[in-house]
Amino acid sequence: MQNNLKTRVLIVNDDGVESAYMRSLASALSQVAEVFVFAPESEQSGVSHAFTVRRGLSLRNVAERVYAMSGTPADCAKFAIGHFAQHGTGSEGGGPGAFDVCFSGVNVGENSGVSSLYSGTVAGAREAALWGVPGVALSLRGGDCLLQAAIDFAVRVVKNGWYREIPTGVFWNVNFPKATAETFKGFKATRMALGMFTDHYSHDGGLWQLDGEKLWDEQPKDSDDYLLNQGYATVTPHKIDQTDEKSLKRINEMLAGGEW
């Protein structure tokens, strides 16, 4: 994973440092960019944007420019961008410089719709966006059939400079469908579906076990869940700013009217 080309790429994930999908992505991107990998020591799926505070993090150099961290995907992106880029693994100087783009994944399993709120993979890209680094989360809904398509997409993002089209405070959530190379329908720009899982809990052996699924075809036809289920790869831009402007206006009206 060594290259001295201009684009400096950070890769994080939530499946852990041993993920073959992530390593395949890193190998391909290292042909067109300078690549650094920071990944959790073990799987961190479903941890959302959790990060570590009030206890230390361990860092282990696994291979050249590949590091395993004891924390979450957000920890990995936070440390790599907020410390390593400037200081390396020391405390003064020695870092490679700022990252141009951060990829999170390639994840095993979809992260479209409300899944993105729970996803450690998406949180890795979101953390990058918090630091002003363009972030791209990559996830596969069904097996490794479209792994190469996801990797090829990431390479194009770097080679064509598409990451420069991601505004500050925005990141892309990209999901690939359960399809083969032959049945894959291509890419769609989509909005985030808001349909919830059909959550239910079963009780066995004194423990409650969560189960449920998405109602894919009941989502809006321009949403990521719906189009992903139709065989398209979905590209959904997410914003860091979660302020609801309509509600903000109403609250200000309430305050001005003495309602509070």
mmCIF file of N, CA and C in Angstrom, residues 154-255:
data_model
loop_
_atom_site.group_PDB
_atom_site.id
_atom_site.type_symbol
_atom_site.label_atom_id
_atom_site.label_comp_id
_atom_site.label_asym_id
_atom_site.label_seq_id
_atom_site.Cartn_x
_atom_site.Cartn_y
_atom_site.Cartn_z
ATOM 1 N N ALA A 154 -15.219 3.562 -6.186
ATOM 2 C CA ALA A 154 -14.314 4.321 -5.320
ATOM 3 C C ALA A 154 -13.092 4.802 -6.100
ATOM 4 N N VAL A 155 -12.562 3.960 -6.956
ATOM 5 C CA VAL A 155 -11.408 4.350 -7.770
ATOM 6 C C VAL A 155 -11.770 5.519 -8.684
ATOM 7 N N ARG A 156 -12.969 5.491 -9.262
ATOM 8 C CA ARG A 156 -13.398 6.599 -10.119
ATOM 9 C C ARG A 156 -13.580 7.888 -9.320
ATOM 10 N N VAL A 157 -14.075 7.758 -8.090
ATOM 11 C CA VAL A 157 -14.228 8.936 -7.231
ATOM 12 C C VAL A 157 -12.880 9.632 -7.043
ATOM 13 N N VAL A 158 -11.830 8.841 -6.903
ATOM 14 C CA VAL A 158 -10.490 9.403 -6.712
ATOM 15 C C VAL A 158 -9.907 9.891 -8.033
ATOM 16 N N LYS A 159 -9.903 9.027 -9.038
ATOM 17 C CA LYS A 159 -9.253 9.376 -10.306
ATOM 18 C C LYS A 159 -9.912 10.575 -10.985
ATOM 19 N N ASN A 160 -11.244 10.646 -10.890
ATOM 20 C CA ASN A 160 -11.977 11.736 -11.543
ATOM 21 C C ASN A 160 -12.173 12.957 -10.644
ATOM 22 N N GLY A 161 -11.680 12.859 -9.412
ATOM 23 C CA GLY A 161 -11.815 13.981 -8.488
ATOM 24 C C GLY A 161 -13.244 14.257 -8.063
ATOM 25 N N TRP A 162 -14.113 13.231 -8.111
ATOM 26 C CA TRP A 162 -15.513 13.446 -7.749
ATOM 27 C C TRP A 162 -15.676 13.846 -6.292
ATOM 28 N N TYR A 163 -14.726 13.473 -5.443
ATOM 29 C CA TYR A 163 -14.832 13.837 -4.030
ATOM 30 C C TYR A 163 -14.839 15.353 -3.843
ATOM 31 N N ARG A 164 -14.304 16.081 -4.819
ATOM 32 C CA ARG A 164 -14.322 17.544 -4.737
ATOM 33 C C ARG A 164 -15.734 18.106 -4.940
ATOM 34 N N GLU A 165 -16.649 17.277 -5.416
ATOM 35 C CA GLU A 165 -18.040 17.701 -5.611
ATOM 36 C C GLU A 165 -18.866 17.555 -4.330
ATOM 37 N N ILE A 166 -18.260 17.018 -3.278
ATOM 38 C CA ILE A 166 -18.972 16.844 -2.016
ATOM 39 C C ILE A 166 -18.778 18.106 -1.186
ATOM 40 N N PRO A 167 -19.839 18.870 -0.938
ATOM 41 C CA PRO A 167 -19.693 20.124 -0.188
ATOM 42 C C PRO A 167 -19.254 19.884 1.252
ATOM 43 N N THR A 168 -18.680 20.891 1.852
ATOM 44 C CA THR A 168 -18.345 20.828 3.273
ATOM 45 C C THR A 168 -19.609 20.555 4.086
ATOM 46 N N GLY A 169 -19.511 19.623 5.025
ATOM 47 C CA GLY A 169 -20.666 19.284 5.847
ATOM 48 C C GLY A 169 -21.598 18.265 5.229
ATOM 49 N N VAL A 170 -21.176 17.652 4.111
ATOM 50 C CA VAL A 170 -21.980 16.643 3.415
ATOM 51 C C VAL A 170 -21.125 15.405 3.192
ATOM 52 N N PHE A 171 -21.751 14.231 3.217
ATOM 53 C CA PHE A 171 -21.053 12.996 2.842
ATOM 54 C C PHE A 171 -22.007 12.122 2.048
ATOM 55 N N TRP A 172 -21.445 11.219 1.281
ATOM 56 C CA TRP A 172 -22.254 10.335 0.434
ATOM 57 C C TRP A 172 -22.436 8.974 1.103
ATOM 58 N N ASN A 173 -23.668 8.499 1.121
ATOM 59 C CA ASN A 173 -23.978 7.149 1.573
ATOM 60 C C ASN A 173 -24.325 6.320 0.334
ATOM 61 N N VAL A 174 -23.442 5.387 -0.029
ATOM 62 C CA VAL A 174 -23.564 4.624 -1.278
ATOM 63 C C VAL A 174 -23.820 3.162 -0.949
ATOM 64 N N ASN A 175 -24.903 2.616 -1.498
ATOM 65 C CA ASN A 175 -25.288 1.227 -1.261
ATOM 66 C C ASN A 175 -25.429 0.483 -2.580
ATOM 67 N N PHE A 176 -24.943 -0.743 -2.599
ATOM 68 C CA PHE A 176 -25.026 -1.585 -3.794
ATOM 69 C C PHE A 176 -26.025 -2.711 -3.545
ATOM 70 N N PRO A 177 -26.839 -3.050 -4.563
ATOM 71 C CA PRO A 177 -27.970 -3.967 -4.363
ATOM 72 C C PRO A 177 -27.567 -5.438 -4.321
ATOM 73 N N LYS A 178 -28.550 -6.237 -3.988
ATOM 74 C CA LYS A 178 -28.403 -7.686 -4.079
ATOM 75 C C LYS A 178 -28.617 -8.050 -5.547
ATOM 76 N N ALA A 179 -27.527 -8.127 -6.301
ATOM 77 C CA ALA A 179 -27.611 -8.332 -7.748
ATOM 78 C C ALA A 179 -26.302 -8.918 -8.240
ATOM 79 N N THR A 180 -26.327 -9.422 -9.456
ATOM 80 C CA THR A 180 -25.104 -9.874 -10.113
ATOM 81 C C THR A 180 -24.629 -8.773 -11.049
ATOM 82 N N ALA A 181 -23.453 -8.962 -11.608
ATOM 83 C CA ALA A 181 -22.941 -7.978 -12.564
ATOM 84 C C ALA A 181 -23.890 -7.849 -13.749
ATOM 85 N N GLU A 182 -24.603 -8.934 -14.077
ATOM 86 C CA GLU A 182 -25.518 -8.924 -15.214
ATOM 87 C C GLU A 182 -26.842 -8.240 -14.899
ATOM 88 N N THR A 183 -27.321 -8.360 -13.661
ATOM 89 C CA THR A 183 -28.628 -7.798 -13.313
ATOM 90 C C THR A 183 -28.517 -6.417 -12.652
ATOM 91 N N PHE A 184 -27.317 -5.971 -12.366
ATOM 92 C CA PHE A 184 -27.091 -4.654 -11.777
ATOM 93 C C PHE A 184 -27.559 -3.571 -12.746
ATOM 94 N N LYS A 185 -28.408 -2.649 -12.264
ATOM 95 C CA LYS A 185 -29.034 -1.660 -13.141
ATOM 96 C C LYS A 185 -28.299 -0.328 -13.207
ATOM 97 N N GLY A 186 -27.218 -0.167 -12.447
ATOM 98 C CA GLY A 186 -26.493 1.096 -12.473
ATOM 99 C C GLY A 186 -26.794 1.951 -11.262
ATOM 100 N N PHE A 187 -26.496 3.238 -11.358
ATOM 101 C CA PHE A 187 -26.555 4.140 -10.214
ATOM 102 C C PHE A 187 -27.767 5.069 -10.278
ATOM 103 N N LYS A 188 -28.293 5.405 -9.095
ATOM 104 C CA LYS A 188 -29.347 6.400 -8.958
ATOM 105 C C LYS A 188 -29.004 7.340 -7.796
ATOM 106 N N ALA A 189 -29.184 8.634 -8.021
ATOM 107 C CA ALA A 189 -29.120 9.599 -6.934
ATOM 108 C C ALA A 189 -30.459 9.566 -6.216
ATOM 109 N N THR A 190 -30.444 9.394 -4.900
ATOM 110 C CA THR A 190 -31.687 9.146 -4.161
ATOM 111 C C THR A 190 -31.751 9.964 -2.877
ATOM 112 N N ARG A 191 -32.962 10.010 -2.320
ATOM 113 C CA ARG A 191 -33.137 10.568 -0.988
ATOM 114 C C ARG A 191 -33.213 9.415 0.012
ATOM 115 N N MET A 192 -33.042 9.715 1.257
ATOM 116 C CA MET A 192 -33.061 8.710 2.319
ATOM 117 C C MET A 192 -34.492 8.284 2.633
ATOM 118 N N ALA A 193 -34.744 6.988 2.618
ATOM 119 C CA ALA A 193 -36.047 6.463 3.032
ATOM 120 C C ALA A 193 -36.176 6.575 4.546
ATOM 121 N N LEU A 194 -37.387 6.778 5.015
ATOM 122 C CA LEU A 194 -37.628 6.959 6.444
ATOM 123 C C LEU A 194 -38.439 5.820 7.052
ATOM 124 N N GLY A 195 -38.765 4.812 6.238
ATOM 125 C CA GLY A 195 -39.546 3.690 6.740
ATOM 126 C C GLY A 195 -38.786 2.892 7.784
ATOM 127 N N MET A 196 -39.446 2.617 8.910
ATOM 128 C CA MET A 196 -38.828 1.905 10.016
ATOM 129 C C MET A 196 -38.892 0.397 9.788
ATOM 130 N N PHE A 197 -38.033 -0.318 10.475
ATOM 131 C CA PHE A 197 -38.070 -1.779 10.467
ATOM 132 C C PHE A 197 -39.354 -2.274 11.146
ATOM 133 N N THR A 198 -39.731 -3.489 10.820
ATOM 134 C CA THR A 198 -40.858 -4.121 11.519
ATOM 135 C C THR A 198 -40.321 -4.782 12.794
ATOM 136 N N ASP A 199 -39.785 -3.958 13.686
ATOM 137 C CA ASP A 199 -39.117 -4.476 14.884
ATOM 138 C C ASP A 199 -40.050 -5.308 15.758
ATOM 139 N N HIS A 200 -39.523 -6.425 16.260
ATOM 140 C CA HIS A 200 -40.208 -7.184 17.294
ATOM 141 C C HIS A 200 -39.164 -7.960 18.090
ATOM 142 N N TYR A 201 -39.536 -8.293 19.316
ATOM 143 C CA TYR A 201 -38.615 -8.980 20.221
ATOM 144 C C TYR A 201 -39.189 -10.333 20.625
ATOM 145 N N SER A 202 -38.336 -11.326 20.635
ATOM 146 C CA SER A 202 -38.713 -12.639 21.161
ATOM 147 C C SER A 202 -37.959 -12.862 22.468
ATOM 148 N N HIS A 203 -38.573 -13.638 23.362
ATOM 149 C CA HIS A 203 -37.998 -13.867 24.690
ATOM 150 C C HIS A 203 -37.634 -15.335 24.816
ATOM 151 N N ASP A 204 -36.337 -15.583 25.066
ATOM 152 C CA ASP A 204 -35.879 -16.972 25.140
ATOM 153 C C ASP A 204 -34.702 -17.040 26.105
ATOM 154 N N GLY A 205 -34.786 -17.950 27.044
ATOM 155 C CA GLY A 205 -33.688 -18.125 27.988
ATOM 156 C C GLY A 205 -33.406 -16.901 28.834
ATOM 157 N N GLY A 206 -34.456 -16.123 29.102
ATOM 158 C CA GLY A 206 -34.281 -14.936 29.918
ATOM 159 C C GLY A 206 -33.749 -13.731 29.168
ATOM 160 N N LEU A 207 -33.590 -13.857 27.856
ATOM 161 C CA LEU A 207 -33.044 -12.762 27.052
ATOM 162 C C LEU A 207 -34.032 -12.332 25.983
ATOM 163 N N TRP A 208 -34.013 -11.044 25.659
ATOM 164 C CA TRP A 208 -34.844 -10.491 24.595
ATOM 165 C C TRP A 208 -34.008 -10.351 23.330
ATOM 166 N N GLN A 209 -34.500 -10.939 22.232
ATOM 167 C CA GLN A 209 -33.776 -10.909 20.958
ATOM 168 C C GLN A 209 -34.549 -10.089 19.932
ATOM 169 N N LEU A 210 -33.876 -9.073 19.373
ATOM 170 C CA LEU A 210 -34.486 -8.211 18.366
ATOM 171 C C LEU A 210 -34.478 -8.874 16.995
ATOM 172 N N ASP A 211 -35.584 -8.728 16.278
ATOM 173 C CA ASP A 211 -35.667 -9.186 14.896
ATOM 174 C C ASP A 211 -36.561 -8.212 14.130
ATOM 175 N N GLY A 212 -36.587 -8.332 12.833
ATOM 176 C CA GLY A 212 -37.410 -7.453 12.007
ATOM 177 C C GLY A 212 -36.815 -7.297 10.626
ATOM 178 N N GLU A 213 -37.553 -6.630 9.760
ATOM 179 C CA GLU A 213 -37.084 -6.416 8.399
ATOM 180 C C GLU A 213 -37.672 -5.117 7.863
ATOM 181 N N LYS A 214 -37.185 -4.706 6.707
ATOM 182 C CA LYS A 214 -37.702 -3.496 6.069
ATOM 183 C C LYS A 214 -38.837 -3.839 5.111
ATOM 184 N N LEU A 215 -39.755 -2.914 4.955
ATOM 185 C CA LEU A 215 -40.811 -3.033 3.954
ATOM 186 C C LEU A 215 -40.328 -2.269 2.716
ATOM 187 N N TRP A 216 -39.435 -2.904 1.984
ATOM 188 C CA TRP A 216 -38.689 -2.230 0.925
ATOM 189 C C TRP A 216 -39.584 -1.555 -0.106
ATOM 190 N N ASP A 217 -40.563 -2.269 -0.602
ATOM 191 C CA ASP A 217 -41.385 -1.754 -1.706
ATOM 192 C C ASP A 217 -42.464 -0.784 -1.260
ATOM 193 N N GLU A 218 -42.586 -0.557 0.028
ATOM 194 C CA GLU A 218 -43.552 0.420 0.531
ATOM 195 C C GLU A 218 -42.941 1.802 0.703
ATOM 196 N N GLN A 219 -41.649 1.933 0.378
ATOM 197 C CA GLN A 219 -40.962 3.218 0.521
ATOM 198 C C GLN A 219 -41.179 4.076 -0.732
ATOM 199 N N PRO A 220 -40.977 5.399 -0.618
ATOM 200 C CA PRO A 220 -41.125 6.272 -1.789
ATOM 201 C C PRO A 220 -40.243 5.814 -2.946
ATOM 202 N N LYS A 221 -40.762 5.952 -4.147
ATOM 203 C CA LYS A 221 -40.072 5.404 -5.310
ATOM 204 C C LYS A 221 -38.786 6.140 -5.677
ATOM 205 N N ASP A 222 -38.545 7.299 -5.060
ATOM 206 C CA ASP A 222 -37.282 7.997 -5.293
ATOM 207 C C ASP A 222 -36.317 7.834 -4.114
ATOM 208 N N SER A 223 -36.612 6.878 -3.229
ATOM 209 C CA SER A 223 -35.795 6.697 -2.023
ATOM 210 C C SER A 223 -34.749 5.605 -2.204
ATOM 211 N N ASP A 224 -33.756 5.624 -1.332
ATOM 212 C CA ASP A 224 -32.664 4.652 -1.437
ATOM 213 C C ASP A 224 -33.138 3.225 -1.182
ATOM 214 N N ASP A 225 -33.979 3.013 -0.160
ATOM 215 C CA ASP A 225 -34.459 1.650 0.105
ATOM 216 C C ASP A 225 -35.186 1.069 -1.104
ATOM 217 N N TYR A 226 -36.109 1.850 -1.681
ATOM 218 C CA TYR A 226 -36.903 1.344 -2.802
ATOM 219 C C TYR A 226 -36.019 1.021 -4.008
ATOM 220 N N LEU A 227 -35.170 1.959 -4.386
ATOM 221 C CA LEU A 227 -34.356 1.765 -5.591
ATOM 222 C C LEU A 227 -33.270 0.719 -5.394
ATOM 223 N N LEU A 228 -32.758 0.613 -4.165
ATOM 224 C CA LEU A 228 -31.791 -0.457 -3.880
ATOM 225 C C LEU A 228 -32.442 -1.815 -4.079
ATOM 226 N N ASN A 229 -33.699 -1.936 -3.653
ATOM 227 C CA ASN A 229 -34.420 -3.196 -3.805
ATOM 228 C C ASN A 229 -34.784 -3.490 -5.255
ATOM 229 N N GLN A 230 -34.741 -2.454 -6.107
ATOM 230 C CA GLN A 230 -35.012 -2.630 -7.532
ATOM 231 C C GLN A 230 -33.758 -2.984 -8.327
ATOM 232 N N GLY A 231 -32.614 -3.037 -7.667
ATOM 233 C CA GLY A 231 -31.387 -3.441 -8.342
ATOM 234 C C GLY A 231 -30.431 -2.316 -8.689
ATOM 235 N N TYR A 232 -30.687 -1.113 -8.163
ATOM 236 C CA TYR A 232 -29.808 0.030 -8.416
ATOM 237 C C TYR A 232 -28.843 0.243 -7.243
ATOM 238 N N ALA A 233 -27.677 0.780 -7.547
ATOM 239 C CA ALA A 233 -26.807 1.325 -6.510
ATOM 240 C C ALA A 233 -27.305 2.732 -6.213
ATOM 241 N N THR A 234 -27.428 3.054 -4.942
ATOM 242 C CA THR A 234 -27.989 4.343 -4.550
ATOM 243 C C THR A 234 -26.905 5.238 -3.967
ATOM 244 N N VAL A 235 -26.917 6.487 -4.385
ATOM 245 C CA VAL A 235 -25.989 7.488 -3.858
ATOM 246 C C VAL A 235 -26.836 8.565 -3.180
ATOM 247 N N THR A 236 -26.762 8.615 -1.856
ATOM 248 C CA THR A 236 -27.595 9.537 -1.084
ATOM 249 C C THR A 236 -26.705 10.518 -0.326
ATOM 250 N N PRO A 237 -26.810 11.813 -0.637
ATOM 251 C CA PRO A 237 -26.028 12.800 0.105
ATOM 252 C C PRO A 237 -26.676 13.096 1.456
ATOM 253 N N HIS A 238 -25.890 12.980 2.517
ATOM 254 C CA HIS A 238 -26.354 13.270 3.871
ATOM 255 C C HIS A 238 -25.707 14.553 4.364
ATOM 256 N N LYS A 239 -26.457 15.309 5.179
ATOM 257 C CA LYS A 239 -25.951 16.554 5.749
ATOM 258 C C LYS A 239 -25.627 16.375 7.230
ATOM 259 N N ILE A 240 -24.558 17.051 7.663
ATOM 260 C CA ILE A 240 -24.234 17.074 9.084
ATOM 261 C C ILE A 240 -25.253 17.923 9.848
ATOM 262 N N ASP A 241 -25.633 19.054 9.286
ATOM 263 C CA ASP A 241 -26.581 19.963 9.939
ATOM 264 C C ASP A 241 -27.972 19.339 9.926
ATOM 265 N N GLN A 242 -28.460 18.961 11.096
ATOM 266 C CA GLN A 242 -29.762 18.298 11.195
ATOM 267 C C GLN A 242 -30.879 19.258 11.625
ATOM 268 N N THR A 243 -30.602 20.550 11.597
ATOM 269 C CA THR A 243 -31.594 21.531 12.009
ATOM 270 C C THR A 243 -32.807 21.516 11.083
ATOM 271 N N ASP A 244 -34.004 21.455 11.657
ATOM 272 C CA ASP A 244 -35.226 21.559 10.873
ATOM 273 C C ASP A 244 -35.646 23.030 10.843
ATOM 274 N N GLU A 245 -35.493 23.665 9.690
ATOM 275 C CA GLU A 245 -35.711 25.104 9.572
ATOM 276 C C GLU A 245 -37.173 25.494 9.852
ATOM 277 N N LYS A 246 -38.107 24.674 9.427
ATOM 278 C CA LYS A 246 -39.522 24.978 9.654
ATOM 279 C C LYS A 246 -39.833 24.989 11.148
ATOM 280 N N SER A 247 -39.311 23.992 11.859
ATOM 281 C CA SER A 247 -39.539 23.941 13.304
ATOM 282 C C SER A 247 -38.823 25.081 14.009
ATOM 283 N N LEU A 248 -37.629 25.416 13.528
ATOM 284 C CA LEU A 248 -36.885 26.524 14.123
ATOM 285 C C LEU A 248 -37.682 27.827 14.014
ATOM 286 N N LYS A 249 -38.287 28.041 12.851
ATOM 287 C CA LYS A 249 -39.103 29.238 12.651
ATOM 288 C C LYS A 249 -40.286 29.245 13.609
ATOM 289 N N ARG A 250 -40.945 28.084 13.753
ATOM 290 C CA ARG A 250 -42.121 28.003 14.633
ATOM 291 C C ARG A 250 -41.734 28.239 16.094
ATOM 292 N N ILE A 251 -40.605 27.697 16.528
ATOM 293 C CA ILE A 251 -40.159 27.899 17.907
ATOM 294 C C ILE A 251 -39.888 29.378 18.164
ATOM 295 N N ASN A 252 -39.255 30.049 17.184
ATOM 296 C CA ASN A 252 -38.996 31.484 17.322
ATOM 297 C C ASN A 252 -40.298 32.282 17.403
ATOM 298 N N GLU A 253 -41.298 31.855 16.619
ATOM 299 C CA GLU A 253 -42.609 32.508 16.690
ATOM 300 C C GLU A 253 -43.237 32.324 18.063
ATOM 301 N N MET A 254 -43.102 31.136 18.613
ATOM 302 C CA MET A 254 -43.641 30.846 19.935
ATOM 303 C C MET A 254 -42.949 31.701 21.003
ATOM 304 N N LEU A 255 -41.634 31.836 20.883
ATOM 305 C CA LEU A 255 -40.888 32.652 21.838
ATOM 306 C C LEU A 255 -41.272 34.105 21.731
#
